[in-house]
Short mmCIF file of C-alpha atoms in Angstrom, two decimals:
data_model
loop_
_atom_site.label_atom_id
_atom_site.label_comp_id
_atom_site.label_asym_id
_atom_site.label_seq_id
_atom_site.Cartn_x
_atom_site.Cartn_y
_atom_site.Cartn_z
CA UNK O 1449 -4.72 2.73 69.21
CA UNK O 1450 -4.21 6.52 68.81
CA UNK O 1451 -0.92 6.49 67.59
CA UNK O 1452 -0.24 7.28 63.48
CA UNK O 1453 -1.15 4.33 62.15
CA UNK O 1454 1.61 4.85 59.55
CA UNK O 1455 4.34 5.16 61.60
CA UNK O 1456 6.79 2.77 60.88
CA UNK O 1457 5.66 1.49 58.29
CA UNK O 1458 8.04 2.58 55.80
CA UNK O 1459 11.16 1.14 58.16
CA UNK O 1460 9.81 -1.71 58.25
CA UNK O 1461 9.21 -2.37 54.32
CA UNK O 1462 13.35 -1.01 54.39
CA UNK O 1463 14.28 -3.70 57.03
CA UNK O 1464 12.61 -6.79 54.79
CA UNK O 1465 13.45 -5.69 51.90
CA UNK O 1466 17.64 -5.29 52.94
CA UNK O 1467 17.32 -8.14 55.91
CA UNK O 1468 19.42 -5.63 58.05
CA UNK O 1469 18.81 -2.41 59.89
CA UNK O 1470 22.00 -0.80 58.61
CA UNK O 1471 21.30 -1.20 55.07
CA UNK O 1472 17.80 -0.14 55.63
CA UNK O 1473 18.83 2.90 57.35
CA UNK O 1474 21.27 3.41 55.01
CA UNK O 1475 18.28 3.56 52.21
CA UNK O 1476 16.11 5.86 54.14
CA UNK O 1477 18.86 8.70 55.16
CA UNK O 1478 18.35 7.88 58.65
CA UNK O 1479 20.36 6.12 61.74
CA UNK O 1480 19.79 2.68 62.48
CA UNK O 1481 18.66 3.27 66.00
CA UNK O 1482 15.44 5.50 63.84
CA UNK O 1483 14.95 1.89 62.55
CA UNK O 1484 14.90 -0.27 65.40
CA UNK O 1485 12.99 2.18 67.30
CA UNK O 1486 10.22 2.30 64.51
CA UNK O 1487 10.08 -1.49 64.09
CA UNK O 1488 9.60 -2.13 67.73
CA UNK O 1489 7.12 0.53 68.24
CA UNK O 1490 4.92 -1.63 65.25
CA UNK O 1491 5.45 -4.52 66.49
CA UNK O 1492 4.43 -3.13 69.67
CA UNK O 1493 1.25 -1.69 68.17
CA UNK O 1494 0.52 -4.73 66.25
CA UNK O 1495 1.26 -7.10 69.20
CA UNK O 1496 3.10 -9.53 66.87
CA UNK O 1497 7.04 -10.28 66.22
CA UNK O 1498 7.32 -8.91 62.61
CA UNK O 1499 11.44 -10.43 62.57
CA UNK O 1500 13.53 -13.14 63.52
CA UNK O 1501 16.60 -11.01 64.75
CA UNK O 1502 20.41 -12.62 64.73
CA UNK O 1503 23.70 -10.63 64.40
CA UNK O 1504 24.54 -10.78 60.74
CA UNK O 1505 20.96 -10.60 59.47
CA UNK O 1506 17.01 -10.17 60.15
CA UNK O 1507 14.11 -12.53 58.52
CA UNK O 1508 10.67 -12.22 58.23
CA UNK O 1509 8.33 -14.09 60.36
CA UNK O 1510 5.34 -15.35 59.13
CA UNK O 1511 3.51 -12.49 60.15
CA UNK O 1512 6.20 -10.50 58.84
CA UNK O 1513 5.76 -11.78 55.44
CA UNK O 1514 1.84 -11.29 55.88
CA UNK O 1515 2.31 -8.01 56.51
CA UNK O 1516 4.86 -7.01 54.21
CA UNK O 1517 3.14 -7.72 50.73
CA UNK O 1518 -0.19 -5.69 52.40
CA UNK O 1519 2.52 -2.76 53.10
CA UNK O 1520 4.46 -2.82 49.55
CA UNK O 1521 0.94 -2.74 48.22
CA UNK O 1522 -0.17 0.39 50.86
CA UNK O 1523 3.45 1.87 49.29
CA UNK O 1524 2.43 1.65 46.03
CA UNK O 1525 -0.98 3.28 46.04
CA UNK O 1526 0.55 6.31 47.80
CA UNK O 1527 3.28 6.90 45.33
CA UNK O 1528 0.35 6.36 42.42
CA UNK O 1529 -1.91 8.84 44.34
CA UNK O 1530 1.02 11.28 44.70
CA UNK O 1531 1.67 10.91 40.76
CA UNK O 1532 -2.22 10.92 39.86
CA UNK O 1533 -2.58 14.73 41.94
CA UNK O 1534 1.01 16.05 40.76
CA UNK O 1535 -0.33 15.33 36.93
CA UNK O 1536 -3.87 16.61 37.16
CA UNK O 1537 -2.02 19.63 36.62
CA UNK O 1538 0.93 18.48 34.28
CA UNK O 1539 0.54 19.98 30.74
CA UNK O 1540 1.18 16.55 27.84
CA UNK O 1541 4.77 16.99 26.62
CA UNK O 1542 7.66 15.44 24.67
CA UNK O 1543 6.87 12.01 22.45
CA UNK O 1544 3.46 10.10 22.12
CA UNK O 1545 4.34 7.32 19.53
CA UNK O 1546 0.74 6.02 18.17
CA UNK O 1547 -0.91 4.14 15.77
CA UNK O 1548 -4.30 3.60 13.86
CA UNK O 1549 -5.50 2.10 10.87
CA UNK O 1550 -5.24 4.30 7.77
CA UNK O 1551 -9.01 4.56 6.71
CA UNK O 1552 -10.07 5.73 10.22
CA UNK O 1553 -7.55 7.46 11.11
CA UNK O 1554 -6.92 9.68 8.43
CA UNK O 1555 -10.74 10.49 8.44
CA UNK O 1556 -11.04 10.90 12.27
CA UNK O 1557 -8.19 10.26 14.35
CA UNK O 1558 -5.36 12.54 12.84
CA UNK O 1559 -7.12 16.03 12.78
CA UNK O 1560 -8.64 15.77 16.44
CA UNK O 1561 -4.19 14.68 17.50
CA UNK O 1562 -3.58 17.76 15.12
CA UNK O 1563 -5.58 19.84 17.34
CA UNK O 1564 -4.66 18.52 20.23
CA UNK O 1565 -1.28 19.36 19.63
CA UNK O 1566 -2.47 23.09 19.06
CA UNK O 1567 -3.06 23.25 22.64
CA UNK O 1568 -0.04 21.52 24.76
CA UNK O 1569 3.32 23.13 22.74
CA UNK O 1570 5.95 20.94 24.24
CA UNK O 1571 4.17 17.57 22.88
CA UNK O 1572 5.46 16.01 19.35
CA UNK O 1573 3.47 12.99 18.05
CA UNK O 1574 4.51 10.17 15.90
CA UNK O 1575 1.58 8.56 14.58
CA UNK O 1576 2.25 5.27 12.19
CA UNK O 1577 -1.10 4.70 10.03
CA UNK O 1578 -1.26 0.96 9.31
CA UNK O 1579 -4.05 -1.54 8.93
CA UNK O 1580 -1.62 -3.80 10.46
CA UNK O 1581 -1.97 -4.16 14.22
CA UNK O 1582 1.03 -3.26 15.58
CA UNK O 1583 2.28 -4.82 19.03
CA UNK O 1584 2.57 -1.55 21.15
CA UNK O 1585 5.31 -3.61 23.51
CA UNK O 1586 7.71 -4.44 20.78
CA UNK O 1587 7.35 -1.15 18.60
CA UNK O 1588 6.97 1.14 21.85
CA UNK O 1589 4.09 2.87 21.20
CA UNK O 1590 2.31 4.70 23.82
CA UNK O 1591 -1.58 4.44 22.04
CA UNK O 1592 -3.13 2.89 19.69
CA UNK O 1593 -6.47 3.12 18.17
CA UNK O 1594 -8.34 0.20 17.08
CA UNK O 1595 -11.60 -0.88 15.83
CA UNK O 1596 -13.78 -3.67 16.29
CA UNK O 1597 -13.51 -6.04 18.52
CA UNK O 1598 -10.16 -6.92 20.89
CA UNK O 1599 -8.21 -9.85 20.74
CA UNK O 1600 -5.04 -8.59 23.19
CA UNK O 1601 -6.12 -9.16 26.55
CA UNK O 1602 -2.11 -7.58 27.51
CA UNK O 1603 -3.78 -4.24 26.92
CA UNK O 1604 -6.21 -1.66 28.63
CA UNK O 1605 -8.78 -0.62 26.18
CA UNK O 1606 -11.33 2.49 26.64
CA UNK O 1607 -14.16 2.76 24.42
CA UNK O 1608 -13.61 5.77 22.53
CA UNK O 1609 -17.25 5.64 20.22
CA UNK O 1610 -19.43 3.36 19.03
CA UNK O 1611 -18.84 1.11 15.87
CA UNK O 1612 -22.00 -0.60 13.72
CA UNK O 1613 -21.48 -2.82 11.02
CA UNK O 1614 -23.75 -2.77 7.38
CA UNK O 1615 -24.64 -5.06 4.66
CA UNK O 1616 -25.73 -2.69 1.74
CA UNK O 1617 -25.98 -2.66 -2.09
CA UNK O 1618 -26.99 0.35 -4.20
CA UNK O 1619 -30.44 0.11 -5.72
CA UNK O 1620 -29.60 0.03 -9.34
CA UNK O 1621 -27.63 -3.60 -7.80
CA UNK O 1622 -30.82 -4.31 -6.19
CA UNK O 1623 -33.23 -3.96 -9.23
CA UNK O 1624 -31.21 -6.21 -11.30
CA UNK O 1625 -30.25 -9.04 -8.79
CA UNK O 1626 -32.94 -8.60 -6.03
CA UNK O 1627 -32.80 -8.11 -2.73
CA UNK O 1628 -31.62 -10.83 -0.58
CA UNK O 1629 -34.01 -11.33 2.93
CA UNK O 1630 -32.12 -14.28 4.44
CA UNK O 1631 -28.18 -15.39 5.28
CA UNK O 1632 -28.63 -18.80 3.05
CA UNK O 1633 -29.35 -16.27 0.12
CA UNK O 1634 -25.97 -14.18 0.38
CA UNK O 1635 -24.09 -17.21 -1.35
CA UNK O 1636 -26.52 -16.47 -4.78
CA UNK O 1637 -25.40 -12.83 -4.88
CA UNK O 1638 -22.09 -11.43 -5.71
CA UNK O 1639 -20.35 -9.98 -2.34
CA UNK O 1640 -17.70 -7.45 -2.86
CA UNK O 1641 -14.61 -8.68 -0.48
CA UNK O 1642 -12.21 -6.04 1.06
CA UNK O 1643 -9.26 -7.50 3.27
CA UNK O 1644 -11.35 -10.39 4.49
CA UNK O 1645 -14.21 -12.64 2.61
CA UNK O 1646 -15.48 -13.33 6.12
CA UNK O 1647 -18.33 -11.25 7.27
CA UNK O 1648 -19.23 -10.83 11.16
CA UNK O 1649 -22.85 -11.77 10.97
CA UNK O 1650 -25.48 -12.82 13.74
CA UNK O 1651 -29.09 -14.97 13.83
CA UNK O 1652 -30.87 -16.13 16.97
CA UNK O 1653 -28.06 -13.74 18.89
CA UNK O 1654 -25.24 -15.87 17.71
CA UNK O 1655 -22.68 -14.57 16.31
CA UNK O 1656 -20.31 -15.67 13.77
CA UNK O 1657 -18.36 -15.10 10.66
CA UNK O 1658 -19.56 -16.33 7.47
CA UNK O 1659 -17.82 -17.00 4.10
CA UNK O 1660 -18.94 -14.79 0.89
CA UNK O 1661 -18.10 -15.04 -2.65
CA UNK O 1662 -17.67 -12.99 -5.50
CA UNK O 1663 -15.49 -11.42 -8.55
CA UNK O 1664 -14.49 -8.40 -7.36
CA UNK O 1665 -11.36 -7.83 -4.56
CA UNK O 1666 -9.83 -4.79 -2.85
CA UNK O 1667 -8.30 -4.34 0.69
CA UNK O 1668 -9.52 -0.46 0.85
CA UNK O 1669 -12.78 0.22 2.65
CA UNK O 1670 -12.92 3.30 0.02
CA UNK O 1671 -12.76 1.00 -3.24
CA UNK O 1672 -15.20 -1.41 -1.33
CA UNK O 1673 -17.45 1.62 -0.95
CA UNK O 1674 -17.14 2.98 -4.27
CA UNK O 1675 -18.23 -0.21 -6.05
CA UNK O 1676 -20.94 -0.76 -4.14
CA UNK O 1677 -22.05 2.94 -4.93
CA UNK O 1678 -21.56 1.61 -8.67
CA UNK O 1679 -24.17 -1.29 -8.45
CA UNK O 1680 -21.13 -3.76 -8.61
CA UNK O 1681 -22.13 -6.19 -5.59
CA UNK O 1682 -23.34 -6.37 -1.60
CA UNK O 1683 -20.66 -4.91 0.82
CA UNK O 1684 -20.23 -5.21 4.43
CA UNK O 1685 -18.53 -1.89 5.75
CA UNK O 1686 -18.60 -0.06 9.21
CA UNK O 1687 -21.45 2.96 9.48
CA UNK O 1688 -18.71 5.95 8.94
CA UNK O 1689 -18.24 4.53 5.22
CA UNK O 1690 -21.81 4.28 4.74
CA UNK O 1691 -24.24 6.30 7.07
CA UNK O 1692 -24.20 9.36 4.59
CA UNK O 1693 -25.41 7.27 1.34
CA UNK O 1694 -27.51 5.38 3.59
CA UNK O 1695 -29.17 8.69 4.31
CA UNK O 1696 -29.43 9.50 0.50
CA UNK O 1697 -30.72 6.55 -1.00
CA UNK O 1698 -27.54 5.63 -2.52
CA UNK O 1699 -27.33 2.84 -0.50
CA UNK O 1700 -29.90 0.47 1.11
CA UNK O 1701 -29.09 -1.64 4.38
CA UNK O 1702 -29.89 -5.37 3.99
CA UNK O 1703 -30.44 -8.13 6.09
CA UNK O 1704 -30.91 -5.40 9.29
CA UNK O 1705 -31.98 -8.13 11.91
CA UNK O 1706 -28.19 -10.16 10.76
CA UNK O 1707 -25.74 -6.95 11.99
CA UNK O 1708 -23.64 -7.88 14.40
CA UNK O 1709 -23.79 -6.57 18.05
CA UNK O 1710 -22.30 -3.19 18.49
CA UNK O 1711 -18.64 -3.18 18.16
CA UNK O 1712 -16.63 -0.48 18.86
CA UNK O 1713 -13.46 2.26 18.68
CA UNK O 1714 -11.06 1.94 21.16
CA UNK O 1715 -7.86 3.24 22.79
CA UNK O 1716 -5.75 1.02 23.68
CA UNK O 1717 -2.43 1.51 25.55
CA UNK O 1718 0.14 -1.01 27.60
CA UNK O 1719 -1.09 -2.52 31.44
CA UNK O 1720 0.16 0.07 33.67
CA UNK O 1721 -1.52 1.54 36.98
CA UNK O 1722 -0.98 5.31 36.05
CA UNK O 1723 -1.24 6.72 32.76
CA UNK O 1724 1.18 9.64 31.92
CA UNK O 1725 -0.93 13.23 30.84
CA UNK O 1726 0.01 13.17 27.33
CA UNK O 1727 -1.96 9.82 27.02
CA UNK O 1728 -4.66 9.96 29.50
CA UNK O 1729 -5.29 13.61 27.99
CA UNK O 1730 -5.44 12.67 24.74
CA UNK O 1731 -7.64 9.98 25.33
CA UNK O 1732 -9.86 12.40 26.75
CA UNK O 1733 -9.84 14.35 23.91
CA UNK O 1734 -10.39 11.83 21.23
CA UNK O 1735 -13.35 10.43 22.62
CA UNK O 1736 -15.12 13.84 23.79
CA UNK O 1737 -14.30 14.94 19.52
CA UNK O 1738 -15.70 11.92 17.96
CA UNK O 1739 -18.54 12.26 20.21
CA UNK O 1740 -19.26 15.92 18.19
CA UNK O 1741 -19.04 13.99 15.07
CA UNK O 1742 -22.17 13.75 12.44
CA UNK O 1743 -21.35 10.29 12.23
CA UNK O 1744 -21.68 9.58 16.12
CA UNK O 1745 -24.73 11.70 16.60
CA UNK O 1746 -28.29 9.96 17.45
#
């Protein structure tokens, strides 16, 4: 069979989807006798009836209806190839709506979009900081960045860097309390609690959240931080609060073998086949600059 295997094709998906040959011409700009002459040259090739043919209206046959969903499919990819090449060379432009939560994203997320935006003119960004997790449906938001691990299964996530989990306490803490070398001993010391009391834990490569206890309460990964640094209690924080004092002595990690497996910072953004520039770009971008970053390196 040497003839274009496409031929027709694109008739036929017309015909099927307006069960006549008038309306389906009428759709593709052409005459119906175009139509009828495509179909039957198909069905010809294929060596199969593709309709059920009557005066007032056409219907599928079986194979028809085989072959149909395999061609709307064979349609689709070609318009989302055609879009993919035309926007390898489409510069980002007019509104990206995104959120992140406030900590991180001041910190991280907002000056690599700031200097994103340096480079593509025609883009504006709106970019809601909230340790709330906003449904990106509802509020239409094109991105959001989120940290840990996901819970939406709606949404396509890339991993954007790597996230790592510590329980700490400063050593002036240490030399008055002791240093705690087992889970059971967590409930005898006092834990500082930020927006949960649950801490993501793990022992024989379980994991789990566990219940801590103690006096002191803040929903600000900052305030958390700064107590600790104080001698006030044990805190559980991510390694971009903590890596630096880690490094100084400021702060010792506890209970190593306990961390939780690798979570992580990710993009997420609505199911969809073909991501506009602005956001695919972006994406790019954010996870080649946190890569740079001190607190990613090693």
């Amino acid at each position: 069979m040497n003839e274009n295997r496409w031929e027709g094709i694109d008739e036929f998906v017309a015909v099927a989807e307006c069960s006549q040959f008038t309306a389906a011409a009428e759709r593709l700009g052409v005459s119906s006798s175009h139509i009828s002459r495509q179909v039957a040259r198909l069905e010809e090739r294929l060596q199969t009836r593709l309709f059920y043919r009557s005066t007032r209206k056409v219907t599928l046959t079986e194979a028809g209806q085989t072959f149909l969903q395999h061609c709307q499919r064979l349609q689709d990819g070609r318009e989302e190839a055609l879009r993919a090449v035309g926007d390898l060379a489409s510069e980002p432009k007019g509104m990206l709506r995104m959120t992140c939560a406030v900590a991180y994203g001041e910190r991280f997320i907002v000056p690599l979009v700031t200097r994103f935006m340096g480079l593509y003119p025609q883009l504006r960004v709106d970019i809601e900081l909230s340790n709330r997790p906003l449904d990106l449906v509802h509020e239409s938001l094109d991105l959001a960045i989120r940290l840990g691990r996901l819970q939406d299964s709606r949404l396509v996530a890339t991993r954007l860097a790597p996230r790592r989990m510590y329980v700490c306490a400063s050593p002036s803490y240490l030399e008055h309390y002791g240093r705690p070398h087992s889970l059971s001993e967590l409930s005898r010391h006092n834990c500082l609690i930020g927006s949960s009391d649950l801490w993501q834990l793990q022992q024989d490569g379980r994991e789990f959240s566990q219940r801590v206890q103690g006096n002191w309460r803040c929903n600000s990964g900052q305030a958390v931080l700064d107590a600790a640094l104080q001698g006030v209690g044990l805190c559980q924080l991510p390694d971009y609060y903590v890596l630096e004092h880690l490094k100084t002595g400021a702060l010792v990690s506890l209970l190593d073998t306990h961390q939780p497996p690798n979570t992580a910072v990710w993009a997420l953004y609505p199911q969809q086949r073909h991501l506009s520039p602005k956001v695919r770009k972006l994406v790019d971008y954010l996870k080649e600059g946190l890569a740079r970053r001190e607190e990613y390196q090693g």
